């Protein structure tokens, strides 16, 4: 019975981790895009460089939820608390 409870809490924790990571990443992606578009409107001659920097920044922001989901999957399938 104890293993069932640990597995259930692991699934709940993994779900919460994935949802929070996705929500935070989408919020940060929108902030990066808004700042880049703001910079492009202020200095149109740098639009190409700003767009490239925006794509790199969004890629870096998106790596965080990917790592969080991997940790959540490890928490579910290779749970150290199951003995």
Tab-separated table of C-alpha atoms in Angstrom:
chain	number	residue	atom	x	y	z
A	1	UNK	CA	0.000	0.000	0.000
A	2	UNK	CA	2.857	2.396	0.715
A	3	UNK	CA	4.241	1.991	-2.802
A	4	UNK	CA	0.872	2.910	-4.283
A	5	UNK	CA	0.806	6.169	-2.354
A	6	UNK	CA	4.372	7.001	-3.397
A	7	UNK	CA	3.543	6.349	-7.060
A	8	UNK	CA	0.399	8.480	-6.853
A	9	UNK	CA	2.237	11.387	-5.275
A	10	UNK	CA	5.019	11.016	-7.831
A	11	UNK	CA	2.491	11.305	-10.664
A	12	UNK	CA	0.875	14.339	-9.058
A	13	UNK	CA	4.268	15.989	-8.523
A	14	UNK	CA	5.331	15.254	-12.101
A	15	UNK	CA	2.115	16.769	-13.425
A	16	UNK	CA	2.555	19.895	-11.325
A	17	UNK	CA	6.194	20.229	-12.396
A	18	UNK	CA	5.298	19.948	-16.088
A	19	UNK	CA	2.378	22.386	-15.847
A	20	UNK	CA	4.294	25.040	-13.917
A	21	UNK	CA	7.305	24.744	-16.210
A	22	UNK	CA	5.128	25.096	-19.312
A	23	UNK	CA	3.246	28.076	-17.888
A	24	UNK	CA	6.425	29.880	-16.851
A	25	UNK	CA	8.091	29.185	-20.192
A	26	UNK	CA	5.147	30.532	-22.167
A	27	UNK	CA	5.073	33.664	-20.009
A	28	UNK	CA	8.812	34.222	-20.459
A	29	UNK	CA	8.624	33.524	-24.203
A	30	UNK	CA	5.995	36.219	-24.577
A	31	UNK	CA	8.111	38.693	-22.589
A	32	UNK	CA	11.152	37.989	-24.773
A	33	UNK	CA	9.079	38.459	-27.933
A	34	UNK	CA	7.544	41.703	-26.679
A	35	UNK	CA	10.955	43.125	-25.801
A	36	UNK	CA	12.369	42.105	-29.180
A	37	UNK	CA	9.471	43.641	-31.091
A	38	UNK	CA	9.803	46.777	-28.983
A	39	UNK	CA	13.473	46.981	-29.902
A	40	UNK	CA	12.676	46.374	-33.579
A	41	UNK	CA	10.224	49.274	-33.608
A	42	UNK	CA	12.760	51.572	-31.961
A	43	UNK	CA	15.664	50.617	-34.237
A	44	UNK	CA	14.440	49.028	-37.471
A	45	UNK	CA	17.987	48.788	-38.863
A	46	UNK	CA	18.847	46.221	-36.162
A	47	UNK	CA	15.749	44.093	-36.755
A	48	UNK	CA	17.707	41.158	-38.172
A	49	UNK	CA	20.112	40.992	-35.245
A	50	UNK	CA	17.324	41.423	-32.717
A	51	UNK	CA	15.311	38.659	-34.361
A	52	UNK	CA	18.285	36.290	-34.189
A	53	UNK	CA	18.891	37.179	-30.554
A	54	UNK	CA	15.190	36.674	-29.832
A	55	UNK	CA	15.264	33.172	-31.302
A	56	UNK	CA	18.340	32.259	-29.259
A	57	UNK	CA	16.775	33.643	-26.078
A	58	UNK	CA	13.519	31.774	-26.658
A	59	UNK	CA	15.493	28.591	-27.262
A	60	UNK	CA	17.314	29.047	-23.969
A	61	UNK	CA	14.059	29.724	-22.142
A	62	UNK	CA	12.472	26.626	-23.671
A	63	UNK	CA	15.321	24.415	-22.484
A	64	UNK	CA	14.272	24.895	-18.860
A	65	UNK	CA	10.837	23.201	-19.139
A	66	UNK	CA	12.383	20.397	-21.188
A	67	UNK	CA	14.823	19.726	-18.356
A	68	UNK	CA	11.967	19.964	-15.836
A	69	UNK	CA	9.901	17.407	-17.754
A	70	UNK	CA	12.891	15.046	-17.918
A	71	UNK	CA	13.302	15.346	-14.153
A	72	UNK	CA	9.573	14.691	-13.720
A	73	UNK	CA	9.786	11.559	-15.876
A	74	UNK	CA	12.757	10.347	-13.841
A	75	UNK	CA	10.745	11.009	-10.685
A	76	UNK	CA	7.952	8.788	-11.967
A	77	UNK	CA	9.860	5.917	-13.576
A	78	UNK	CA	13.094	5.774	-11.559
A	79	UNK	CA	11.679	6.801	-8.219
A	80	UNK	CA	14.284	6.499	-5.457
A	81	UNK	CA	11.578	6.236	-2.789
A	82	UNK	CA	10.186	2.919	-4.028
A	83	UNK	CA	13.106	0.924	-2.671
